[in-house]
Coordinates of C-alpha atoms and ligand atoms in Angstrom, one line a residue:
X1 CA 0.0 0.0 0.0
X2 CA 0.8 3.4 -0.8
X3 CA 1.8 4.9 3.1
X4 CA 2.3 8.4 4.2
X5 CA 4.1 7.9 8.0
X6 CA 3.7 10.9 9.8
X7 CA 6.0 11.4 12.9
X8 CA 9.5 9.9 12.9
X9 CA 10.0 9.5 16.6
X10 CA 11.2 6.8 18.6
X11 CA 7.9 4.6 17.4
X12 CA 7.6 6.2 13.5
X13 CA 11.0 5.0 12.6
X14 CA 10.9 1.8 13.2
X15 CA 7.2 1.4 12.0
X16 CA 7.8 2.8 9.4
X17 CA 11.1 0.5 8.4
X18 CA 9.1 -2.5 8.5
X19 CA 6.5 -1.5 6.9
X20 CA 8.9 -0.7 4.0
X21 CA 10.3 -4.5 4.8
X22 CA 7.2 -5.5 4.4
X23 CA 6.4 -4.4 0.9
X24 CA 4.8 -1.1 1.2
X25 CA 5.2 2.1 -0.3
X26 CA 6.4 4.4 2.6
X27 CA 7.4 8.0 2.4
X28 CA 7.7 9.6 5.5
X29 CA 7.7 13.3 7.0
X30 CA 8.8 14.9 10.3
X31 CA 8.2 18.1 11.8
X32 CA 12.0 18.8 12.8
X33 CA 14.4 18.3 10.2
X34 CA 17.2 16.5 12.5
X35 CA 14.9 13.4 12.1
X36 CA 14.1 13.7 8.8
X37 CA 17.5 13.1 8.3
X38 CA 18.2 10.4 10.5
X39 CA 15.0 8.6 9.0
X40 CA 16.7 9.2 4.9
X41 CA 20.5 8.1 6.3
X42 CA 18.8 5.0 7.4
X43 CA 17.3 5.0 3.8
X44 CA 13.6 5.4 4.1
X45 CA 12.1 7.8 1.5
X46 CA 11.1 10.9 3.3
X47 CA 8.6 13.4 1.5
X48 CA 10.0 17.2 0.8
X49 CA 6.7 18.3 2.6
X50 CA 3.9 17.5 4.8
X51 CA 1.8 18.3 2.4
X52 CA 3.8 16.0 -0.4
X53 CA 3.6 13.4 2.1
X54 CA 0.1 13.1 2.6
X55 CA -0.6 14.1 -1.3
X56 CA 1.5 10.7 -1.7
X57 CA 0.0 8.4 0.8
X58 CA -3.6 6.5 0.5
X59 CA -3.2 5.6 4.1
X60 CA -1.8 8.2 6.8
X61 CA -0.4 6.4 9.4
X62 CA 0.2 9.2 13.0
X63 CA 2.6 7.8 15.1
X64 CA 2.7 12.0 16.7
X65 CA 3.1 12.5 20.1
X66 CA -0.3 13.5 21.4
X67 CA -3.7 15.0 20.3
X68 CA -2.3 18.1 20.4
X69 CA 0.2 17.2 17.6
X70 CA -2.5 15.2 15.6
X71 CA -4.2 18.6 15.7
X72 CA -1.7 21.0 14.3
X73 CA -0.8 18.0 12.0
X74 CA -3.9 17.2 10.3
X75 CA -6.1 20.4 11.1
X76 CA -3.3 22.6 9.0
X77 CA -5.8 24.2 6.4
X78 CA -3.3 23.3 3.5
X79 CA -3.6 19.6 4.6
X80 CA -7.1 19.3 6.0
X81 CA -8.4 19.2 2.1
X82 CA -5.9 16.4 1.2
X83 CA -7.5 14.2 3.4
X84 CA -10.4 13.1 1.4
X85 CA -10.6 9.7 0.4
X86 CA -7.7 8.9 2.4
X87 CA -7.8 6.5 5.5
X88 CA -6.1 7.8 8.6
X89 CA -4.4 5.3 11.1
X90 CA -3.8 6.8 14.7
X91 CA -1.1 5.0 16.2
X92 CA -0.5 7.3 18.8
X93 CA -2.0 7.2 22.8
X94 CA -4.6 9.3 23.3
X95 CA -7.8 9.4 25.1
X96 CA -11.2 7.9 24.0
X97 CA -12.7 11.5 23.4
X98 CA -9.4 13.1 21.7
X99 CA -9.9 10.1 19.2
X100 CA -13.5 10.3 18.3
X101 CA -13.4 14.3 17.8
X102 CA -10.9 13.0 15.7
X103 CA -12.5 10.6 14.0
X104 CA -15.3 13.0 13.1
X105 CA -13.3 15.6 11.9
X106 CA -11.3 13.3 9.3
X107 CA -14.6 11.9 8.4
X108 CA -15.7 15.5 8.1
X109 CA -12.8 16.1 5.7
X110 CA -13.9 13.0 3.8
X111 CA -11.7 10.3 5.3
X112 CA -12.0 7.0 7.3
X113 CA -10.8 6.7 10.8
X114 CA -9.2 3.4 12.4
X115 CA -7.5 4.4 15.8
X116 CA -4.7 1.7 16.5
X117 CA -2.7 2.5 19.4
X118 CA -0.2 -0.2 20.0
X119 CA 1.4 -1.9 22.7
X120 CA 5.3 -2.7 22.9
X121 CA 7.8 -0.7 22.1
X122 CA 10.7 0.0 19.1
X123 CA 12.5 -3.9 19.4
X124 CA 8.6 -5.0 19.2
X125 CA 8.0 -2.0 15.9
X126 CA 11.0 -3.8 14.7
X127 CA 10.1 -7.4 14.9
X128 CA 6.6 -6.6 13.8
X129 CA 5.1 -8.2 17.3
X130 CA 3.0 -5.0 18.6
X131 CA -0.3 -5.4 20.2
X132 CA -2.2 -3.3 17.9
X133 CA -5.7 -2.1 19.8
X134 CA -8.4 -0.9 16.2
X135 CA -11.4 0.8 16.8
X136 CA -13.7 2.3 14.5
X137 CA -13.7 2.3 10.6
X138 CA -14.9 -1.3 9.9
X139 CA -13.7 -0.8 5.7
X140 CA -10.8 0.6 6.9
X141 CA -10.4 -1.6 8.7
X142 CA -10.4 -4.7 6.5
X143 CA -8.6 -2.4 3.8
X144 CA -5.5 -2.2 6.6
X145 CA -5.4 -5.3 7.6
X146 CA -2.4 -7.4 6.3
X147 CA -0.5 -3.9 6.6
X148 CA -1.5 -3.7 10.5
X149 CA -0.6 -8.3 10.3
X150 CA 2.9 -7.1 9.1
X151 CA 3.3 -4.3 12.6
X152 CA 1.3 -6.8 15.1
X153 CA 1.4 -10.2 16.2
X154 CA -2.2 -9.2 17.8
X155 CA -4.3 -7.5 16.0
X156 CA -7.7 -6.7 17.3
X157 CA -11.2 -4.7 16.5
X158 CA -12.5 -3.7 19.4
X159 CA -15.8 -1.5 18.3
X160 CA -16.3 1.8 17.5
X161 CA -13.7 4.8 18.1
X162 CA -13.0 5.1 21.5
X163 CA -12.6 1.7 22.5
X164 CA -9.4 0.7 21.2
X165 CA -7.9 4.3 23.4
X166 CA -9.6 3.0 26.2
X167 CA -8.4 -0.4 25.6
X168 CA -4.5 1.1 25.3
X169 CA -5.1 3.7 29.0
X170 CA -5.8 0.4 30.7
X171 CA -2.9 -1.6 29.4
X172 CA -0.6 1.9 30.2
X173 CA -2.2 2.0 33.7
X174 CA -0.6 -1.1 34.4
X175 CA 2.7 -0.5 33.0
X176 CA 2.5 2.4 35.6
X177 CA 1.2 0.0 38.4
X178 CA 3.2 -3.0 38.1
X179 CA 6.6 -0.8 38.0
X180 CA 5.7 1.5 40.4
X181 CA 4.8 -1.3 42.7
X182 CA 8.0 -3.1 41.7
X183 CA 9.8 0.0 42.6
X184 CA 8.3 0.5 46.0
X185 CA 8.9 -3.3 47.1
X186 CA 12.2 -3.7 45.5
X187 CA 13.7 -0.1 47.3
X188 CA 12.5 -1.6 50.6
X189 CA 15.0 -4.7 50.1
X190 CA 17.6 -2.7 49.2
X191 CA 16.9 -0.6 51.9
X192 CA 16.8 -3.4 54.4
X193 CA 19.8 -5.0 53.0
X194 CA 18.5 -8.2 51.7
X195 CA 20.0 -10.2 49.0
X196 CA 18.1 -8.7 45.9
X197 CA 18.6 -12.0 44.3
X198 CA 17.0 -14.2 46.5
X199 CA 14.0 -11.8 47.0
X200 CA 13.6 -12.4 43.0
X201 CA 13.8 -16.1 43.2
X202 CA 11.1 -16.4 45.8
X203 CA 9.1 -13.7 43.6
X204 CA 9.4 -15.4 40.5
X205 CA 7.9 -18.7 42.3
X206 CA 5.0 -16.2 43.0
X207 CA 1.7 -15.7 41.5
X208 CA 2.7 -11.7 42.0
X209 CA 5.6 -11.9 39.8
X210 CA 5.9 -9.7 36.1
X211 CA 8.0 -10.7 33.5
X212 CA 8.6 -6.6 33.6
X213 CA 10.2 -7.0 36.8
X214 CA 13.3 -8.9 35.7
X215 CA 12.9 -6.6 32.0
X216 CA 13.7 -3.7 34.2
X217 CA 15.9 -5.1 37.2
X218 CA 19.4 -4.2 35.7
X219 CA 18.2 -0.2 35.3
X220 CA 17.0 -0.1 39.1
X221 CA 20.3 -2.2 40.4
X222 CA 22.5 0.1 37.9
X223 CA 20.3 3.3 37.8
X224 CA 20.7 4.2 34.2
X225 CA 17.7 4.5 32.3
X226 CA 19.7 6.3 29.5
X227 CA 18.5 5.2 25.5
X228 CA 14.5 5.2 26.5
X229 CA 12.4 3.1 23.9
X230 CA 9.7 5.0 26.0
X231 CA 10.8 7.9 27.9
X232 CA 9.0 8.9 31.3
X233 CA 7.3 12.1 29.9
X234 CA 4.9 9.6 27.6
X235 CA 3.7 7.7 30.9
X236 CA 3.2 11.1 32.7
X237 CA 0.9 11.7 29.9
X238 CA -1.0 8.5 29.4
X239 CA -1.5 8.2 33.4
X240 CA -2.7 11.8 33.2
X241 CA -5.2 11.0 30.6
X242 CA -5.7 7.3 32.4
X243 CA -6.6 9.6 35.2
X244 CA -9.5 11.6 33.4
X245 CA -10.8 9.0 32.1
X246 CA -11.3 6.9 34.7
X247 CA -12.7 9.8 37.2
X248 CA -15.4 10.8 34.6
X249 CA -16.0 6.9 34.5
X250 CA -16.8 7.1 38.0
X251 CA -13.4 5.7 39.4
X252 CA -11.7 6.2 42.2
X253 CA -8.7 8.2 40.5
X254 CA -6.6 9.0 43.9
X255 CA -4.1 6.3 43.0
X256 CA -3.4 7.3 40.1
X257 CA -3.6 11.3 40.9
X258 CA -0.6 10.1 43.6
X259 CA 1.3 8.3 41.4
X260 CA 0.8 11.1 38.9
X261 CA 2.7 13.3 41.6
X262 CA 5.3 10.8 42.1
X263 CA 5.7 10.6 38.7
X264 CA 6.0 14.6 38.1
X265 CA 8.7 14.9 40.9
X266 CA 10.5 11.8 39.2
X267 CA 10.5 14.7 35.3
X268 CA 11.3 17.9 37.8
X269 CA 14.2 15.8 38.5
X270 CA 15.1 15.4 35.1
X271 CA 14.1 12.2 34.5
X272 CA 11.6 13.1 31.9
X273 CA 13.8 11.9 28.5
X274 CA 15.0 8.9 30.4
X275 CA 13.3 5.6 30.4
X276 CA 9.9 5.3 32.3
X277 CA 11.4 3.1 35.2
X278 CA 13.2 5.8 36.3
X279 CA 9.8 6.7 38.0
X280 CA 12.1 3.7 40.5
X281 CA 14.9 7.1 41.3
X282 CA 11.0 9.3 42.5
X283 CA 9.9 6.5 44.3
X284 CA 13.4 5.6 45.8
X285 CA 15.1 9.2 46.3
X286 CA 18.4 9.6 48.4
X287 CA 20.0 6.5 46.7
X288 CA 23.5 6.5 46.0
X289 CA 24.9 3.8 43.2
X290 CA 28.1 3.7 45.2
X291 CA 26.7 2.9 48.8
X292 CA 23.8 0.9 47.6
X293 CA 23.2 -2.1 49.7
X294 CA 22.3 -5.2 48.5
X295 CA 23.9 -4.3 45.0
Ligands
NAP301 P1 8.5 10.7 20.3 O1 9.8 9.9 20.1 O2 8.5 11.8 21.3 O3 8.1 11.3 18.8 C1 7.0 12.2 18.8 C2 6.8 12.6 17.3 O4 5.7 13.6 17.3 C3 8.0 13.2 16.7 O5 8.0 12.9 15.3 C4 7.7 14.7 16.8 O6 8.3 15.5 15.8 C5 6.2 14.7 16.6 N1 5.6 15.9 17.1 C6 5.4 16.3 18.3 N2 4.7 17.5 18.4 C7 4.5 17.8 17.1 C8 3.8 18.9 16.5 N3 3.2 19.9 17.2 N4 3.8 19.0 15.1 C9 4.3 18.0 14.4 N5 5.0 16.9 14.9 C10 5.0 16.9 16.2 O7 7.3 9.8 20.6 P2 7.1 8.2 20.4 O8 7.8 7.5 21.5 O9 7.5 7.8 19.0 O10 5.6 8.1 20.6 C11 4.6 8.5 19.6 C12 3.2 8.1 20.2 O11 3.1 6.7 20.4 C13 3.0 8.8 21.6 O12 1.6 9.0 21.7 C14 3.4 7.6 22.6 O13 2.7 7.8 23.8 C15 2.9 6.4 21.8 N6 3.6 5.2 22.1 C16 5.0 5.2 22.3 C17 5.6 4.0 22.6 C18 7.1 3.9 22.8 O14 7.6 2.8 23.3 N7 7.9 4.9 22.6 C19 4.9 2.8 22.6 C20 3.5 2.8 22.3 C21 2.9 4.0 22.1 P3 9.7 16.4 16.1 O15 10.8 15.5 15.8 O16 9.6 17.5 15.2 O17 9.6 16.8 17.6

């Protein structure tokens, strides 16, 4: 298929490589020229405008950072008008209500709307094994398809627009959860100067234990979250809009509001562009690499 990949960030790129290894017709754009470049040394075709790029593409696929983005993006009055006839895939994570405005403004323009937020990061963009969440656009749907086969080992329709955002908050609350958890029980043993090690074994051997937990281990023991595949400023703003959602759902969002908090002291810190467990250094503050017990 003929693909216009807007949004060469840490998820575009490698989206858009293997889509390009799978067969399609990519040409991407960027906003900032730095990764426009990065994106043609690595030898994808990148459009000489945003306008070219959509002009080129009968599927859009947004992998921008927020709705926000999506807006200035699409909404730009010299590229609102190409959107007619085109299908729009929003990759991005955004909430329920960002992406059905959405959706009826790119039908409004003449488009069809598929959200597809996706779950796993660039090694899974890479391997094609995302968790890709549709809602909305049932043609576009089955017009996407085997392009969306060739990004996901899961690929799912969930329902109308809405859905498939909701679906991805939920699975993003839990990446919150289970690491801020981890972080909370894992500082307390360091703390306490037990054996890190055989605290895992007996976790592992648990019905409480993550696969995430061992993922992220060798960050907390060595605390360098340096090369994020998803920095800590992207969970701030998925739990922020987790938080929303769920409150005007009538749930209890004080858990997340205090891990929000937690999680906004971790960026003030200057963990924002560092990988999301560093949320472990907000949780766990005063730690010294040197004098850490149980290292
Ligand atoms: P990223 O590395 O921060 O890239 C963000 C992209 O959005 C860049 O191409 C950036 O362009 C563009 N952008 C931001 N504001 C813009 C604006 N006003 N106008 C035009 N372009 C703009 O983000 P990412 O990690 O690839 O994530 C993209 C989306 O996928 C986010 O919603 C994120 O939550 C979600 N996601 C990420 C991961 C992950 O592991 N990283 C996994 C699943 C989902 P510039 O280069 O010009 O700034």
């Amino acid at each position: 298929m003929k693909v216009a990949l807007l949004g060469l960030g840490l998820m575009g790129l490698p989206i858009a490589q293997r889509l390009v290894h799978c067969g399609h017709d990519v040409v991407a754009w960027n906003r900032s020229q730095e990764r426009l470049k990065i994106a043609r040394d690595e030898g994808l075709s990148v459009a000489s405008s945003l306008t070219a790029a959509v002009t080129a593409g009968e599927v859009l696929i947004l992998t921008l950072s927020d709705a926000a983005a999506i807006e200035e993006v699409l909404f730009d009055p010299s590229v609102t008008p190409l959107i007619e006839g085109k299908t729009v895939l929003q990759m991005g994570t955004i909430s329920p209500d960002e992406s059905r405005n959405l959706g009826i403004r790119v039908e409004a323009a003449g488009g069809d709307y598929l959200e597809t937020p996706v779950l796993g990061s660039i090694p899974e963009a890479r391997a094609g094994e995302l968790i890709i969440m549709a809602a909305g656009s049932e043609t576009a749907y089955h017009q996407t398809l085997l392009l969306l086969r060739g990004l996901g080992k899961e690929v799912e329709h969930l329902g109308p627009v809405g859905k498939g955002a909701a679906v991805k908050l939920a699975m993003n609350q839990l990446i919150v959860s289970l690491t801020a958890g981890f972080s909370q029980s894992l500082g307390l043993i360091r703390a306490q100067g037990v054996e890190v090690e055989q605290f895992m074994q007996l976790l592992r051997q648990s019905a409480l234990y993550a696969p995430t937990f061992d993922k992220k281990l060798k960050k907390f023991m060595e605390h360098d979250y340096s090369n994020p595949n998803f920095p800590l400023r992207h969970l701030i703003k998925d739990l922020a809009l987790f938080q929303q959602v769920a409150e005007s759902s009538g749930i209890n969002g004080a858990i997340a509001n205090a891990t929000l908090k937690v999680l906004l002291s971790g960026q003030d810190a200057g963990y924002g562009d560092e990988d999301y467990s560093s949320l472990y250094e907000a949780i766990n503050p005063g730690f010294d690499a040197e004098t850490d017990i149980g290292c």
